[in-house]
mmCIF file with all atom_site columns, C-alpha atoms and ligand atoms in Angstrom:
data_model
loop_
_atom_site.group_PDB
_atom_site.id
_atom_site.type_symbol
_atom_site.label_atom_id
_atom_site.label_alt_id
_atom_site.label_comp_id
_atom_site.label_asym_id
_atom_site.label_entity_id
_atom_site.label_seq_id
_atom_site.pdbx_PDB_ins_code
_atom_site.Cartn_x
_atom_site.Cartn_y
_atom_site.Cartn_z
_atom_site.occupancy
_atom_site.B_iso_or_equiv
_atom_site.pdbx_formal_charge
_atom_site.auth_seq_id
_atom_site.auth_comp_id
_atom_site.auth_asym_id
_atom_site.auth_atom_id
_atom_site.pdbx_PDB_model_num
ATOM   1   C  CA  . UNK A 1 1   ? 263.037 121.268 225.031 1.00 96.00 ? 1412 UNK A CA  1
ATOM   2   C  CA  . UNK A 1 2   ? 259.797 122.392 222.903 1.00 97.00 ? 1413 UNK A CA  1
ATOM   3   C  CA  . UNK A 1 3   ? 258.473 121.230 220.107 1.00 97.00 ? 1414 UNK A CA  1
ATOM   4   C  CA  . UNK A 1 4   ? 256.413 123.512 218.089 1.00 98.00 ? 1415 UNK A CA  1
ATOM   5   C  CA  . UNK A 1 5   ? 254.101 121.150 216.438 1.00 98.00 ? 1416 UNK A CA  1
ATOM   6   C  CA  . UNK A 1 6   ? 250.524 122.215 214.953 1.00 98.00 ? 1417 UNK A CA  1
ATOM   7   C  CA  . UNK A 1 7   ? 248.338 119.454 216.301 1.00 98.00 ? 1418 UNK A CA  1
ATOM   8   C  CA  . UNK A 1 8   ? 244.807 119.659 214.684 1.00 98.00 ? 1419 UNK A CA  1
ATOM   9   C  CA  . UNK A 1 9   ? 245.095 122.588 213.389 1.00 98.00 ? 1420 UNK A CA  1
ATOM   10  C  CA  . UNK A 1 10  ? 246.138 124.642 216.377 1.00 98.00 ? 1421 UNK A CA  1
ATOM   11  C  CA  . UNK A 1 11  ? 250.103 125.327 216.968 1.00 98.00 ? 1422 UNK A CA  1
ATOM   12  C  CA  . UNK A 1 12  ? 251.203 123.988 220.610 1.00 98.00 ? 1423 UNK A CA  1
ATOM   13  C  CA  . UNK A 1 13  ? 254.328 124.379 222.348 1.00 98.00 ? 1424 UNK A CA  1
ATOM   14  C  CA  . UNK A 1 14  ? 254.684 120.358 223.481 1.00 97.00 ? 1425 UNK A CA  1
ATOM   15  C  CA  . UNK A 1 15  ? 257.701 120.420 225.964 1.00 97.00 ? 1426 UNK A CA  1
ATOM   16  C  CA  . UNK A 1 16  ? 259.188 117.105 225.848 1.00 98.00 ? 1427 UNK A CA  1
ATOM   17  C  CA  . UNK A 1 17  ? 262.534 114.699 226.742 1.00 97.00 ? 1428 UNK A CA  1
ATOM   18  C  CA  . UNK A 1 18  ? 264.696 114.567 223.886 1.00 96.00 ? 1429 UNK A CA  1
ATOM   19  C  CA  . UNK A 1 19  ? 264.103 110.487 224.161 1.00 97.00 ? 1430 UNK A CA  1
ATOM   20  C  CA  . UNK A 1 20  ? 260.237 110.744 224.013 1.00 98.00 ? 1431 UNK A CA  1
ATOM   21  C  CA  . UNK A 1 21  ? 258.078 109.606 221.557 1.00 98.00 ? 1432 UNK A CA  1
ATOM   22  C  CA  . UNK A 1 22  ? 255.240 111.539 219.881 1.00 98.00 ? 1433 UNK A CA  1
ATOM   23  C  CA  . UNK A 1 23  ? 252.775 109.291 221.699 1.00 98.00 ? 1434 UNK A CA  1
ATOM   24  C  CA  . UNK A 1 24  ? 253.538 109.964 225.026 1.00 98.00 ? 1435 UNK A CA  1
ATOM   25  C  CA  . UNK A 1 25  ? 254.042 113.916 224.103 1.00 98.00 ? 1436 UNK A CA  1
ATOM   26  C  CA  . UNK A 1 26  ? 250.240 113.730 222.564 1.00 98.00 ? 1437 UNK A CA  1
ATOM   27  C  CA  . UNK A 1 27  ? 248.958 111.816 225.411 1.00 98.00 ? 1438 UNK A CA  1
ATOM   28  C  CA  . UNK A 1 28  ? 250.513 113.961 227.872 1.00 98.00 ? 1439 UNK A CA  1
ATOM   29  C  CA  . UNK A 1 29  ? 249.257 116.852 226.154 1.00 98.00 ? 1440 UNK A CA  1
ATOM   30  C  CA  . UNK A 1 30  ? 245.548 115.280 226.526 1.00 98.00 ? 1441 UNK A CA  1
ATOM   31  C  CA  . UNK A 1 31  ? 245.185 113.730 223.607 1.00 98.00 ? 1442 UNK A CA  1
ATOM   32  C  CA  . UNK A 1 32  ? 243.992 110.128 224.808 1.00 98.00 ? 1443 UNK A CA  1
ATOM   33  C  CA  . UNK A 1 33  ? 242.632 109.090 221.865 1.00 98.00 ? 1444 UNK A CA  1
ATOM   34  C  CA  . UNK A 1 34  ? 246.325 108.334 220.908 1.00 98.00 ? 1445 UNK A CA  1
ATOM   35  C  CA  . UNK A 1 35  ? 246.135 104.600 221.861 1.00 98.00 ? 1446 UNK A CA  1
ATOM   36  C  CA  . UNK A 1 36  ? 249.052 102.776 223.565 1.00 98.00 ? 1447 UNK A CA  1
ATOM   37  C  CA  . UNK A 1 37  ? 249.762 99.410  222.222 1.00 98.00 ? 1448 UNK A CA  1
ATOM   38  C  CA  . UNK A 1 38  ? 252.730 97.630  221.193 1.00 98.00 ? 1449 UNK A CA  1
ATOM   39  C  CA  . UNK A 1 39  ? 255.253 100.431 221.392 1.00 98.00 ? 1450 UNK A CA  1
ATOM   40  C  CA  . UNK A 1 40  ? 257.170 99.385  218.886 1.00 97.00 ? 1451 UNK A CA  1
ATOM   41  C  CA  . UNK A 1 41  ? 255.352 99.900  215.127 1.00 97.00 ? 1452 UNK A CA  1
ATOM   42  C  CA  . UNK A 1 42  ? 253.003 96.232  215.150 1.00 96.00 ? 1453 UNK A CA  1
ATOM   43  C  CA  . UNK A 1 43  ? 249.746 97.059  216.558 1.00 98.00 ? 1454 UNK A CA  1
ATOM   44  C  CA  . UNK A 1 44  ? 248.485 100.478 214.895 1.00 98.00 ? 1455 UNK A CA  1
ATOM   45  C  CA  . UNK A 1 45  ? 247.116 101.756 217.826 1.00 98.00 ? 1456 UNK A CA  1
ATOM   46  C  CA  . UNK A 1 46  ? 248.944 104.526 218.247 1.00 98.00 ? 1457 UNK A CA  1
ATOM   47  C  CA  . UNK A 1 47  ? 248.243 105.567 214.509 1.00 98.00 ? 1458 UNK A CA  1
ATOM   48  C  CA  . UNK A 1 48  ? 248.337 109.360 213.837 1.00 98.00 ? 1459 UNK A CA  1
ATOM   49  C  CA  . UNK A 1 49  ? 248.249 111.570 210.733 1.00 98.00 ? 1460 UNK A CA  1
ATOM   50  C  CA  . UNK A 1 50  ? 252.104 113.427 210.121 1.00 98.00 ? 1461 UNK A CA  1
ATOM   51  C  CA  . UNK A 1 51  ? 251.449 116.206 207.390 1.00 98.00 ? 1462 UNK A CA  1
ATOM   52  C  CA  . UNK A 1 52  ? 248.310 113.475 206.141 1.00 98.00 ? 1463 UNK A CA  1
ATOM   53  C  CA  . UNK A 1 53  ? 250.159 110.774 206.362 1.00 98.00 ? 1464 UNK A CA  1
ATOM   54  C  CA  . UNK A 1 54  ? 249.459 107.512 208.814 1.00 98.00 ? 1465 UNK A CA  1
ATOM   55  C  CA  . UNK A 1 55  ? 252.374 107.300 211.093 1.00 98.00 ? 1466 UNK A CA  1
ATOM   56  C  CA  . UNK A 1 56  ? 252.904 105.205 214.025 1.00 98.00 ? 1467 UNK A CA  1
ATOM   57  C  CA  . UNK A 1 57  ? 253.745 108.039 217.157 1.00 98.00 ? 1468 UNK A CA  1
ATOM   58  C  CA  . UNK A 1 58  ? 255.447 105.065 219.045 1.00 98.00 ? 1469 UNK A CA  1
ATOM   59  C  CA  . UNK A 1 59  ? 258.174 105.283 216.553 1.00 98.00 ? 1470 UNK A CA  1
ATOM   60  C  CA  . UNK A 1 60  ? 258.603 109.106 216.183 1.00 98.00 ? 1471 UNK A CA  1
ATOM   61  C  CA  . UNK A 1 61  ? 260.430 111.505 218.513 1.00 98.00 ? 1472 UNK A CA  1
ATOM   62  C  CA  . UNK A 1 62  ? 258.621 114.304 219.407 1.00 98.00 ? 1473 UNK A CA  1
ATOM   63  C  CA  . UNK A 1 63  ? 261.417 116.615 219.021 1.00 97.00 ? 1474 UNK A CA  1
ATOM   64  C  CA  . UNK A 1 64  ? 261.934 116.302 215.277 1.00 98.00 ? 1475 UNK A CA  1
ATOM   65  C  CA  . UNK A 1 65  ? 258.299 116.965 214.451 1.00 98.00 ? 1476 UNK A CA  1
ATOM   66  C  CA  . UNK A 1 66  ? 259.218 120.953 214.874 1.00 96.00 ? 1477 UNK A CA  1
ATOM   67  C  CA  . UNK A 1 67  ? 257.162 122.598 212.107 1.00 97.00 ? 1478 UNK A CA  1
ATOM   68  C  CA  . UNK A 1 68  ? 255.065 119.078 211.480 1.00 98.00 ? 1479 UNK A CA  1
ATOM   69  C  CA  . UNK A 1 69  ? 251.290 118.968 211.702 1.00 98.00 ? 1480 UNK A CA  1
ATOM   70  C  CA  . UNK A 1 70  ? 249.935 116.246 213.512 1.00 98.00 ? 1481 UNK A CA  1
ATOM   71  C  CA  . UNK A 1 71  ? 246.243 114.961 213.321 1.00 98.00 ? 1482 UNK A CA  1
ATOM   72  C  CA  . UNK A 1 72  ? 244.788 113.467 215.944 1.00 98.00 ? 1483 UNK A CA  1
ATOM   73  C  CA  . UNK A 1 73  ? 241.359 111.416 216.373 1.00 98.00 ? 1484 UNK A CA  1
ATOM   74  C  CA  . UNK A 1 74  ? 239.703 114.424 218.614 1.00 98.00 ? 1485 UNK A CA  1
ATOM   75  C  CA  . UNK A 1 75  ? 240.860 117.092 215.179 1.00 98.00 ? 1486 UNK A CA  1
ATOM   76  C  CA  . UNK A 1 76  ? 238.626 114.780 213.109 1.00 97.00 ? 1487 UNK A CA  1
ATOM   77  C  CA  . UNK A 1 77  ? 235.435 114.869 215.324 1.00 96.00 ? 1488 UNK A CA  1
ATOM   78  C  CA  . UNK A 1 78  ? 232.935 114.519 218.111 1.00 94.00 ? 1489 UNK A CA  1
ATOM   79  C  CA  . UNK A 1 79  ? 230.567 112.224 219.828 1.00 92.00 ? 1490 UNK A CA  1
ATOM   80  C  CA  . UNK A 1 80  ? 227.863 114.894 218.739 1.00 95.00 ? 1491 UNK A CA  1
ATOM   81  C  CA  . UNK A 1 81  ? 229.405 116.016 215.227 1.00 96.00 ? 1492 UNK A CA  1
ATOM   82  C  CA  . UNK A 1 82  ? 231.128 112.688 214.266 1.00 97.00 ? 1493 UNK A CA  1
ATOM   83  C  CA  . UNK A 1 83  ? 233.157 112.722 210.588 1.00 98.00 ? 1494 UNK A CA  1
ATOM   84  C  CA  . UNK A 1 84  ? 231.383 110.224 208.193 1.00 97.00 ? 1495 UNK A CA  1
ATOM   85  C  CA  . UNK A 1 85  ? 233.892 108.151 208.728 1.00 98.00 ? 1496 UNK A CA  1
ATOM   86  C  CA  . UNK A 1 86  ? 233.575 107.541 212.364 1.00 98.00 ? 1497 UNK A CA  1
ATOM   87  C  CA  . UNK A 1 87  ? 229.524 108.163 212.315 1.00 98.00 ? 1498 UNK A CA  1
ATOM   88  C  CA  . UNK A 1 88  ? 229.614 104.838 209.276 1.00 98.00 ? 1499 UNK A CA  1
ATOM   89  C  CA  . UNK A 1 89  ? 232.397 102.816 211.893 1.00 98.00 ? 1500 UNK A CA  1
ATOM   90  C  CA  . UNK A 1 90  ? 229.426 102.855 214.229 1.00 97.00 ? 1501 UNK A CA  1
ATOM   91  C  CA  . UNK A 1 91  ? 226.527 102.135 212.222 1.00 97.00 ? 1502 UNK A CA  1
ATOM   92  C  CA  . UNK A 1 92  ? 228.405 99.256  210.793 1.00 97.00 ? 1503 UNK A CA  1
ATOM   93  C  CA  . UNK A 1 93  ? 229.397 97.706  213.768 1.00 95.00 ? 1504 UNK A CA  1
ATOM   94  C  CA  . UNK A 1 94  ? 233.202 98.200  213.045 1.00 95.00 ? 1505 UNK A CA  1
ATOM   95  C  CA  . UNK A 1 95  ? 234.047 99.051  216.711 1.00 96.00 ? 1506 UNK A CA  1
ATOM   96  C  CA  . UNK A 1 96  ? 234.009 96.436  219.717 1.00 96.00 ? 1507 UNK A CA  1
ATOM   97  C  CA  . UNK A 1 97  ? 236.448 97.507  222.776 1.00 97.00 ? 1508 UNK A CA  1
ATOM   98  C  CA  . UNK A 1 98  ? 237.328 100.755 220.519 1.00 97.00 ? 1509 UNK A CA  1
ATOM   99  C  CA  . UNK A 1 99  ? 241.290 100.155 220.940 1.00 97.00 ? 1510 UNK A CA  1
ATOM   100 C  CA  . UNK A 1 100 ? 242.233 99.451  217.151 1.00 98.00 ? 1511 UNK A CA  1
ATOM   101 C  CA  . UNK A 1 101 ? 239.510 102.433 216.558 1.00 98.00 ? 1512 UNK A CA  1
ATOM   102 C  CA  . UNK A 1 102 ? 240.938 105.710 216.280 1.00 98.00 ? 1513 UNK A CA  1
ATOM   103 C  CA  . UNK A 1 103 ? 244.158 104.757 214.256 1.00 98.00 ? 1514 UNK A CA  1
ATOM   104 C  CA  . UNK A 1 104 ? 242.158 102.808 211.786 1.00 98.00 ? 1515 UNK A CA  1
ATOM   105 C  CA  . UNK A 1 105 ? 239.973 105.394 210.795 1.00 98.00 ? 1516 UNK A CA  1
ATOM   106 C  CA  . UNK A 1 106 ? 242.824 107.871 210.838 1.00 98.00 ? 1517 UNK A CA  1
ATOM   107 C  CA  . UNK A 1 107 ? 244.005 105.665 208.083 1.00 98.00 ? 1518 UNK A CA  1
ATOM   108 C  CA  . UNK A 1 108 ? 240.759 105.431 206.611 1.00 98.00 ? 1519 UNK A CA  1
ATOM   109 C  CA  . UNK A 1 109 ? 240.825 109.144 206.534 1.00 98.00 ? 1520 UNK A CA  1
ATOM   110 C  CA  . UNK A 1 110 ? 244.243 109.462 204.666 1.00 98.00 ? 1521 UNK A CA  1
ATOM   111 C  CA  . UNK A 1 111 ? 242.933 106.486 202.244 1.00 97.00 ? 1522 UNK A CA  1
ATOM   112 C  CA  . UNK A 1 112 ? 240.211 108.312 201.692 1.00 97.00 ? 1523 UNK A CA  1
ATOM   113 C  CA  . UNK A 1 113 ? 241.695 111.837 200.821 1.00 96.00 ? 1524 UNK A CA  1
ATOM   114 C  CA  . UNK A 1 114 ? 243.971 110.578 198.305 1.00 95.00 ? 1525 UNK A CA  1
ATOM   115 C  CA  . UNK A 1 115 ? 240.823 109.027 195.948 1.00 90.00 ? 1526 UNK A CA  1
ATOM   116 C  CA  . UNK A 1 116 ? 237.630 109.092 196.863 1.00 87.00 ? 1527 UNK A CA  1
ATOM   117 C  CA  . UNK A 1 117 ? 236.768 105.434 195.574 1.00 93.00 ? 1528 UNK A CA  1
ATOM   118 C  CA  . UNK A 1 118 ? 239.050 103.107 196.751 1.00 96.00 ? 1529 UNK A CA  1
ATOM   119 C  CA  . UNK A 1 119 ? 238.632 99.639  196.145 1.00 97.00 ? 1530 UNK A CA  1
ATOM   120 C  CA  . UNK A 1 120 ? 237.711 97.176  198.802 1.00 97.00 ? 1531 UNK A CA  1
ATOM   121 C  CA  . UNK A 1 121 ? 241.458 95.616  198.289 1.00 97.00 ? 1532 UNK A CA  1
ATOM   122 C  CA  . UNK A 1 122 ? 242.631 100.094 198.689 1.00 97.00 ? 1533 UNK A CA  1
ATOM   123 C  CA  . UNK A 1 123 ? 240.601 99.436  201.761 1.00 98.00 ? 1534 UNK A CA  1
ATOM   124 C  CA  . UNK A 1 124 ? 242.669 96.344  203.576 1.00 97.00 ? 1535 UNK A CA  1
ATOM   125 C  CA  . UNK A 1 125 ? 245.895 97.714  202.237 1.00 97.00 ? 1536 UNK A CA  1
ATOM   126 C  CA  . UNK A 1 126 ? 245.120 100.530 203.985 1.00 97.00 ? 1537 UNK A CA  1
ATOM   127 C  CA  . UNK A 1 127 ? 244.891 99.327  207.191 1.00 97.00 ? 1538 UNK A CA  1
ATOM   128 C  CA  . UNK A 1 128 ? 247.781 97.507  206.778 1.00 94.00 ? 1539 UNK A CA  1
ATOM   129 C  CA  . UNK A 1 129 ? 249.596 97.603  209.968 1.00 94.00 ? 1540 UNK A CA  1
ATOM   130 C  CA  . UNK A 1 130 ? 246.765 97.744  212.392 1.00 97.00 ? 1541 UNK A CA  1
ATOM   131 C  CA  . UNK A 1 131 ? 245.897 94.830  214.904 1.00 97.00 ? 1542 UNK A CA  1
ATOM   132 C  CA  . UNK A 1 132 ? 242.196 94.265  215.857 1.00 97.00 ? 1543 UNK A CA  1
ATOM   133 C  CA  . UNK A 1 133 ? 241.006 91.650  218.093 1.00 95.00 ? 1544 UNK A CA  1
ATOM   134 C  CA  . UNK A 1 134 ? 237.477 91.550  217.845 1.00 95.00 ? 1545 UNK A CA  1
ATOM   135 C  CA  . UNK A 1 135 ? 236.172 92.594  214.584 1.00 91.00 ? 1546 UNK A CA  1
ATOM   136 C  CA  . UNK A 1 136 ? 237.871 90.890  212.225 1.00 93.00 ? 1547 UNK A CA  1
ATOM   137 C  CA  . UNK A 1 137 ? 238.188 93.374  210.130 1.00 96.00 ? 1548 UNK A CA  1
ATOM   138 C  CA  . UNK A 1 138 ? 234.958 92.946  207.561 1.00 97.00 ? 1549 UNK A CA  1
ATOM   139 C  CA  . UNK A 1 139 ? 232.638 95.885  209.382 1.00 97.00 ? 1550 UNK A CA  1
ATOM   140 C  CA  . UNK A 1 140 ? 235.439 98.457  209.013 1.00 97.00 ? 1551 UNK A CA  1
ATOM   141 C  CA  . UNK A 1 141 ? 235.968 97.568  205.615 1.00 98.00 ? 1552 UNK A CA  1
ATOM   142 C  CA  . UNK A 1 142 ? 232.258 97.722  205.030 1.00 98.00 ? 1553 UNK A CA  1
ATOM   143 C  CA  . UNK A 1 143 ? 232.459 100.870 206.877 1.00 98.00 ? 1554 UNK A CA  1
ATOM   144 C  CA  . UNK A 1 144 ? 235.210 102.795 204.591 1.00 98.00 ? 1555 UNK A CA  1
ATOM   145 C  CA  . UNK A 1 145 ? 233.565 101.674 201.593 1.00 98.00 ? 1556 UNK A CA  1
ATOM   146 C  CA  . UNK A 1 146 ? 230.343 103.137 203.283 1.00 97.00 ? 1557 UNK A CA  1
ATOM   147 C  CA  . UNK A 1 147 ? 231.988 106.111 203.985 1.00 98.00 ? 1558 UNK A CA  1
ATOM   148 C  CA  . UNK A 1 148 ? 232.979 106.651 200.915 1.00 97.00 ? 1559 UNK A CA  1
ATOM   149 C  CA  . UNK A 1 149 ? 229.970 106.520 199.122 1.00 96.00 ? 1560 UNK A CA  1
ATOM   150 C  CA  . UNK A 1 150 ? 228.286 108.755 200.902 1.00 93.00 ? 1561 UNK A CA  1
ATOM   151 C  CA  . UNK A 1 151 ? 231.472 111.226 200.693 1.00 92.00 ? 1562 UNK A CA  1
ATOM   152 C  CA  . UNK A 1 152 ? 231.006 110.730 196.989 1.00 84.00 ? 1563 UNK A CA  1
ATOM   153 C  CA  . UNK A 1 153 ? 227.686 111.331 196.933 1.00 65.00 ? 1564 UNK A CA  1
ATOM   154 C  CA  . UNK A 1 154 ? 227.480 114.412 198.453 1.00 57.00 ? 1565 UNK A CA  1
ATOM   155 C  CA  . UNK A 1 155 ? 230.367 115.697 196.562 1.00 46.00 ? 1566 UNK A CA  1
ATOM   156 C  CA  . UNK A 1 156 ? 231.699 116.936 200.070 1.00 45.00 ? 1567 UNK A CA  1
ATOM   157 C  CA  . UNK A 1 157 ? 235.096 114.968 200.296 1.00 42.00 ? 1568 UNK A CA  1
ATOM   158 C  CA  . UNK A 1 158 ? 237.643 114.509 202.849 1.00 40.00 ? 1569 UNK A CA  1
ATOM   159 C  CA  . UNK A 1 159 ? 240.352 116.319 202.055 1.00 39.00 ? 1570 UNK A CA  1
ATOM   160 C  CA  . UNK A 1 160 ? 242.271 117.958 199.369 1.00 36.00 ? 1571 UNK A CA  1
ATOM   161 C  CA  . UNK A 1 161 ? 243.273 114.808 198.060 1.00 37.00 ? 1572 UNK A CA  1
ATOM   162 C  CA  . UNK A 1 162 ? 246.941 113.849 197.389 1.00 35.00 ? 1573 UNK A CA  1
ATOM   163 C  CA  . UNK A 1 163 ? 246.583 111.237 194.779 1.00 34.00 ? 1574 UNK A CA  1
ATOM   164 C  CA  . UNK A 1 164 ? 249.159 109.375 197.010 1.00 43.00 ? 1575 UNK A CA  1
ATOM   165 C  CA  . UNK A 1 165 ? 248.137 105.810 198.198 1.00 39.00 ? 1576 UNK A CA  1
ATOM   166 C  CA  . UNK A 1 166 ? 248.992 105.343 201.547 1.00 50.00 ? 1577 UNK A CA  1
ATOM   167 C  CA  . UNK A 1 167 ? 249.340 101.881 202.179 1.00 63.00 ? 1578 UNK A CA  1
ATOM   168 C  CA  . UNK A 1 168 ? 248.960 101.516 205.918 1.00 76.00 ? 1579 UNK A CA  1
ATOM   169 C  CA  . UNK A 1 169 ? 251.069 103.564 208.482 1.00 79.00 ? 1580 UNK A CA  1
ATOM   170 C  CA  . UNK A 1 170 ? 254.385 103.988 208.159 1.00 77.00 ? 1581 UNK A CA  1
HETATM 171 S  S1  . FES B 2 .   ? 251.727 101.385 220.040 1.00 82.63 ? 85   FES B S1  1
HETATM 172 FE FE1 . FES B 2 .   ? 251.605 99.698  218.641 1.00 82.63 ? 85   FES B FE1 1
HETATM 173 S  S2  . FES B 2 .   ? 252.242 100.536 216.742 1.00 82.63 ? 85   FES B S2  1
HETATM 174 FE FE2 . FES B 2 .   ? 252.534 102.127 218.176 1.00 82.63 ? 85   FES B FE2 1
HETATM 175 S  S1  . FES B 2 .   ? 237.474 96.751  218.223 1.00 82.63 ? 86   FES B S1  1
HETATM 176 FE FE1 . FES B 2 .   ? 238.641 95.825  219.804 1.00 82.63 ? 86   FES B FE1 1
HETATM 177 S  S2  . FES B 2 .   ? 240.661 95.733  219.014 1.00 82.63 ? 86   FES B S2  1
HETATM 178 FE FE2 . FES B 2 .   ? 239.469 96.441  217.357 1.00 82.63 ? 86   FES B FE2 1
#
């Protein structure tokens, strides 16, 4: 069957089992920054953004997402035009092996479009959900609240902003 979902901003045609997950659809469409973990909604690996919001794709079927948008780590940016996000997770030291990586600044991402400011407490609520085993956490916190300021500063934002709070992936 197909699922017509818009995934970073393009529309694709995913054909996909009735049984399978959004993560394997994405991945199989060639999106590997998806990350398989857990595969079952504890690691936050596999975090994506559904209409904004963090999601875990382990736990979603592809085939209800028809008319969804879906944002993946490669709709955010590139090695050579990184989003401030992931350009402060690397001058901050907040990635090691780069598993936990792209869901966490996904959530960043939707933390950061609802208010501009969050608080360093917004910050760990946020990633809420997602398992890293090297960091420990601190340099991605330092890098969101990094991020942030220099969103703020430039007045360039991330997003239309919600005003919803996220609170890690659902
Ligand atoms: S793969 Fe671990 S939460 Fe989805
Ligand atoms: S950087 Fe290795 S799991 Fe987070």
């Amino acid at each position: 069957m197909t699922a017509n979902i818009e995934v970073n901003g393009a529309p694709r045609a995913l054909e996909v089992d009735p049984g399978e997950t959004l993560l394997d659809a994405l991945r199989a469409a060639g999106f590997k920054g998806v990350k398989r973990g857990c595969e079952n909604g504890t690691c936050g690996s596999c975090v994506v953004l559904l209409d904004g919001v963090p999601h875990f794709s382990c736990l979603l079927l592809a085939a209800a997402l028809d008319g969804r948008k879906v944002t993946t780590i490669e709709g955010l940016g590139t090695p050579d035009a990184p989003h401030p996000i992931m350009r402060a997770f690397a001058e901050e030291a907040g990635v090691q092996c780069g598993y936990c990586t792209p869901g966490m600044v996904l959530s960043a991402k939707a933390l950061l479009d609802a208010g501009p400011r969050p608080t360093e407490a917004e910050v760990r609520e946020a990633f809420d959900g997602h398992l890293c085993r090297c960091t420990g956490y601190v340099k991605q916190v330092q890098a969101v609240l990094r991020a942030a300021a220099e969103l703020g500063n430039t007045g360039t934002g991330t997003g239309s902003g919600t005003g919803e709070r996220t609170g890690g992936a659902r």
